[in-house]
C-alpha positions in Angstrom: 98.6 109.8 84.5 98.6 111.1 81.2 101.4 113.5 81.9 103.7 110.9 83.4 102.8 108.7 80.1 103.8 111.5 77.8 107.0 112.0 79.7 107.9 108.3 79.8 107.3 108.1 76.1 109.4 111.0 75.3 112.1 109.5 77.2 112.0 106.2 75.7 112.1 107.9 72.1 115.3 110.0 73.1 117.0 106.9 74.5 116.4 105.0 71.2 117.8 108.2 69.3 121.0 108.2 71.4 121.5 104.5 71.3 120.7 103.6 67.8 121.0 106.6 65.8 123.9 108.0 67.8 122.2 111.5 68.3 124.0 114.3 70.0 123.3 116.0 73.3 122.3 119.0 71.0 120.0 117.2 68.8 118.5 115.1 71.7 117.8 118.8 73.5 116.2 120.0 70.2 113.8 116.8 69.9 112.8 117.3 73.6 111.9 121.0 73.0 109.8 120.2 70.1 108.2 117.1 71.6 107.2 119.1 74.8 105.8 122.1 72.7 103.4 119.3 70.8 102.7 117.7 74.2 101.5 121.1 75.4 99.3 121.4 72.5 97.7 117.9 73.1 97.2 118.6 76.4 95.4 122.0 75.9 93.1 119.7 73.4 92.4 117.3 76.2 94.5 114.7 74.4 97.8 112.9 74.9 100.3 110.9 72.7 98.5 107.6 72.7 95.0 109.1 71.9 96.1 111.8 69.3 94.6 111.9 66.1 95.3 113.7 63.0 92.8 116.6 63.7 94.7 117.3 66.9 98.1 117.5 64.9 96.3 119.8 62.1 95.5 122.0 65.1 99.1 122.0 66.4 100.5 122.9 62.9 97.8 125.6 62.6 98.9 127.0 65.8 102.3 127.2 65.0 101.6 129.2 61.8 99.2 131.4 63.9 102.2 132.1 66.1 104.2 133.4 62.9 107.0 130.7 63.1 108.9 130.6 60.0 107.9 127.6 57.8 111.4 125.9 58.2 110.9 126.1 62.1 107.4 124.6 61.3 108.9 121.9 59.2 111.5 121.1 61.6 108.9 120.6 64.3 106.7 118.4 62.2 109.7 116.3 61.3 110.4 115.6 65.1 106.3 114.8 65.6 106.7 112.4 62.5 109.9 110.6 63.7 108.3 110.3 67.0 105.0 108.7 66.0 106.8 106.3 63.6 108.7 105.2 66.9 105.3 104.9 68.7 104.1 102.7 65.8 107.1 100.8 65.3 107.7 99.5 69.0 103.9 98.9 69.5 102.8 101.8 71.7 100.2 102.6 69.3 98.8 100.8 66.1 98.6 103.7 63.8 100.5 106.9 62.8 98.4 110.1 62.8 101.1 112.2 61.3 101.4 110.2 58.2 98.9 112.2 56.1 100.0 115.6 57.4 101.4 117.9 54.8 104.6 119.8 55.5 104.5 123.7 55.4 105.5 125.1 52.2 109.2 126.7 52.3 110.7 129.4 50.2 114.1 128.5 48.7 116.2 130.5 51.3 119.8 131.0 49.9 122.9 130.7 52.5 124.2 133.9 53.8 127.6 134.3 53.3 130.9 136.8 53.5 132.9 138.0 50.7 136.4 136.5 50.6 137.4 140.3 51.0 135.1 140.6 54.3 136.6 137.1 55.6 140.1 138.6 55.0 139.5 141.5 56.7 138.0 139.7 59.6 140.8 137.4 60.0 143.4 140.2 60.0 141.4 141.9 62.8 141.3 138.7 64.8 145.3 138.4 64.1 145.8 142.0 65.6 144.6 140.9 68.9 147.4 140.4 71.4 147.4 138.0 74.4 146.3 134.5 74.9 142.6 135.4 74.1 143.8 136.7 70.8 145.7 133.8 69.8 142.7 131.4 70.8 140.3 133.8 68.7 142.5 133.8 65.6 143.0 129.8 65.8 139.0 129.4 66.1 138.2 131.6 63.0 140.9 130.2 61.2 140.0 126.5 61.7 136.3 127.0 61.2 136.7 129.0 57.9 139.5 126.6 56.7 137.3 123.3 57.3 133.7 124.4 57.3 133.1 122.7 60.8 129.9 123.2 62.6 130.3 125.5 65.6 129.6 122.4 68.0 132.2 120.3 66.4 134.8 123.2 66.8 134.4 123.6 70.4 134.1 120.1 71.1 137.1 119.3 69.2 139.2 116.8 71.4 142.9 117.9 72.3 144.2 114.8 70.8 142.9 116.0 67.3 145.4 118.6 66.9 147.9 117.8 69.3 150.8 117.1 66.5 150.5 119.7 64.1 148.3 118.0 61.9 147.5 118.7 58.2 144.2 116.8 58.3 141.7 117.0 61.3 139.4 114.2 62.4 135.9 115.7 63.2 133.2 113.9 64.8 129.9 115.3 63.4 126.3 114.5 63.7 125.7 110.6 64.4 129.2 110.4 65.8 130.1 110.1 62.2 133.9 110.9 61.7 135.3 112.6 58.7 138.5 113.8 57.5 139.2 117.6 56.5 142.2 119.3 55.5 143.8 122.2 57.1 145.4 125.2 55.4 148.8 126.6 56.0 147.2 129.8 57.9 145.0 127.6 60.1 148.1 125.1 60.9 150.2 128.5 61.8 147.4 129.7 64.1 146.7 126.4 65.8 150.2 126.0 66.4 150.8 129.4 68.1 147.3 128.7 70.0 148.9 125.4 71.3 151.8 127.0 72.9 149.5 129.1 75.4 146.3 126.6 75.5 147.3 125.5 79.1 146.4 129.1 80.5 142.7 128.0 79.7 142.7 124.7 81.6 141.1 125.2 85.0 143.4 124.8 88.2 142.4 121.9 90.3 141.4 121.9 93.8 144.8 121.3 95.1 145.9 124.4 93.1 147.9 122.0 90.8 147.7 122.5 87.0 144.9 120.6 85.6 144.2 118.6 82.2 141.4 119.1 79.5 140.6 116.5 76.7 139.2 119.6 74.8 141.3 121.5 72.4 139.5 124.6 73.6 139.1 124.1 77.4 137.2 126.7 79.8 136.4 126.7 83.4 132.7 126.2 82.5 130.5 123.3 83.3 130.9 121.7 79.8 134.6 122.1 80.3 135.0 123.6 76.7 134.2 126.8 75.3 130.5 126.9 74.4 128.8 127.7 71.4 127.0 130.6 72.9 130.8 132.2 73.9 132.3 132.0 70.4 129.3 133.3 68.8 129.6 136.5 71.1 133.3 136.5 70.2 132.6 136.5 66.4 130.0 139.0 66.8 132.4 141.4 68.6 135.0 140.8 66.1 132.6 141.6 63.1 131.8 145.0 64.9 135.6 145.7 65.3 136.3 144.7 61.6 133.4 147.1 60.4 131.0 144.3 59.4 127.7 144.2 60.7 127.4 141.7 63.5 124.0 140.5 62.3 125.7 139.1 59.2 128.2 137.4 60.8 127.9 134.1 62.8 129.8 130.8 63.1 127.3 129.2 60.8 127.8 132.1 58.1 131.3 131.3 58.5 130.5 127.6 57.4 128.6 129.1 54.6 131.4 131.2 53.4 133.6 128.2 53.6 131.1 126.1 51.2 130.3 129.0 48.8 134.1 130.2 48.4 135.3 126.4 47.8 132.4 126.0 45.0 133.1 129.5 43.5 136.8 128.5 43.2 136.3 125.1 41.6 135.4 122.5 44.2 132.7 119.6 43.1 129.6 119.2 45.4 130.7 115.4 46.3 134.1 116.8 47.9 131.9 119.6 49.6 129.3 117.3 50.9 132.2 115.0 52.5 134.0 118.2 54.0 130.9 119.6 55.4 129.6 116.2 56.8 126.3 116.1 55.0 124.9 112.7 54.8 122.7 113.7 51.9 124.1 115.5 49.0 120.8 117.2 48.7 121.5 119.2 51.8 124.7 120.4 50.0 122.8 121.4 47.0 121.5 124.7 48.7 125.1 126.1 47.4 124.3 125.4 44.0 123.7 129.1 43.3 127.5 129.6 43.6 128.1 126.8 41.4 125.5 128.0 38.7 127.0 131.7 38.9 130.5 130.1 38.1 129.2 127.7 35.4 127.7 130.8 33.3 130.8 132.6 34.0 132.8 129.8 32.3 130.3 129.7 29.3 130.5 133.5 28.6 134.2 133.1 28.8 135.3 130.0 26.9 131.9 129.0 24.5 132.5 130.3 21.0 128.9 131.1 20.7 128.8 133.4 23.6 131.4 135.6 21.7 129.3 136.1 18.5 
């Protein structure tokens, strides 16, 4: 009985997140995993989502620490539980919120990892040396993600219509189905143009052996209909190894961080960067201020008269 109740409450919460907040499939999957982990802890404590008290939640958080989960991961799971209990309270399933007085785990200030401009150039040069249709696809994807700072999910799910007419700007649909415009560099446009000439080779053939169609810019024969995040991650890791860069240092997210860090280092402002990255809150963009601070110190050293005394 309790198991069915827990499942129904989680399903109701995820439905709300999708309908009212426009949460993506990836976000919903992450919430589901975190809440199922929380429910497993409650079950071991002989409780459920309706009867849970703050003492149960404290034990759950303690178990995450005992399992040596990173503070950031612990904080994410607590955030999911908090949002869930707020939903239960707001919709009348409960008359209290046991998560209201639970403190978040302390997090260190982790700086984003990024590559140098020289390393990015070497990565792109290596991708450009690949022959064939897969080489053109790889170069287009690497150029696009570095030129725009897109999330990997945004890249692999780009619709074909977004890039079908040699655009100078891309319309990217981000978290919460919010759309934003991001400019394309000339190298990215050139790589995209070359890729579009051979894109049809990646579209699955229909059952009647006729040429198929696909709504995605990067189609594939897999279940999703487009190249997956994991496939692109593997492609980037292989490319890094070939370029003489440790694969552990390179990922699609590192390319996004590199885009942001290099823009700031070359004069972009935080507000513009926030728009291009699709951050709803500028506090998220402020993780890159270490780059901005370094540039400002350089400006002071170079131009302030007292710095030269």
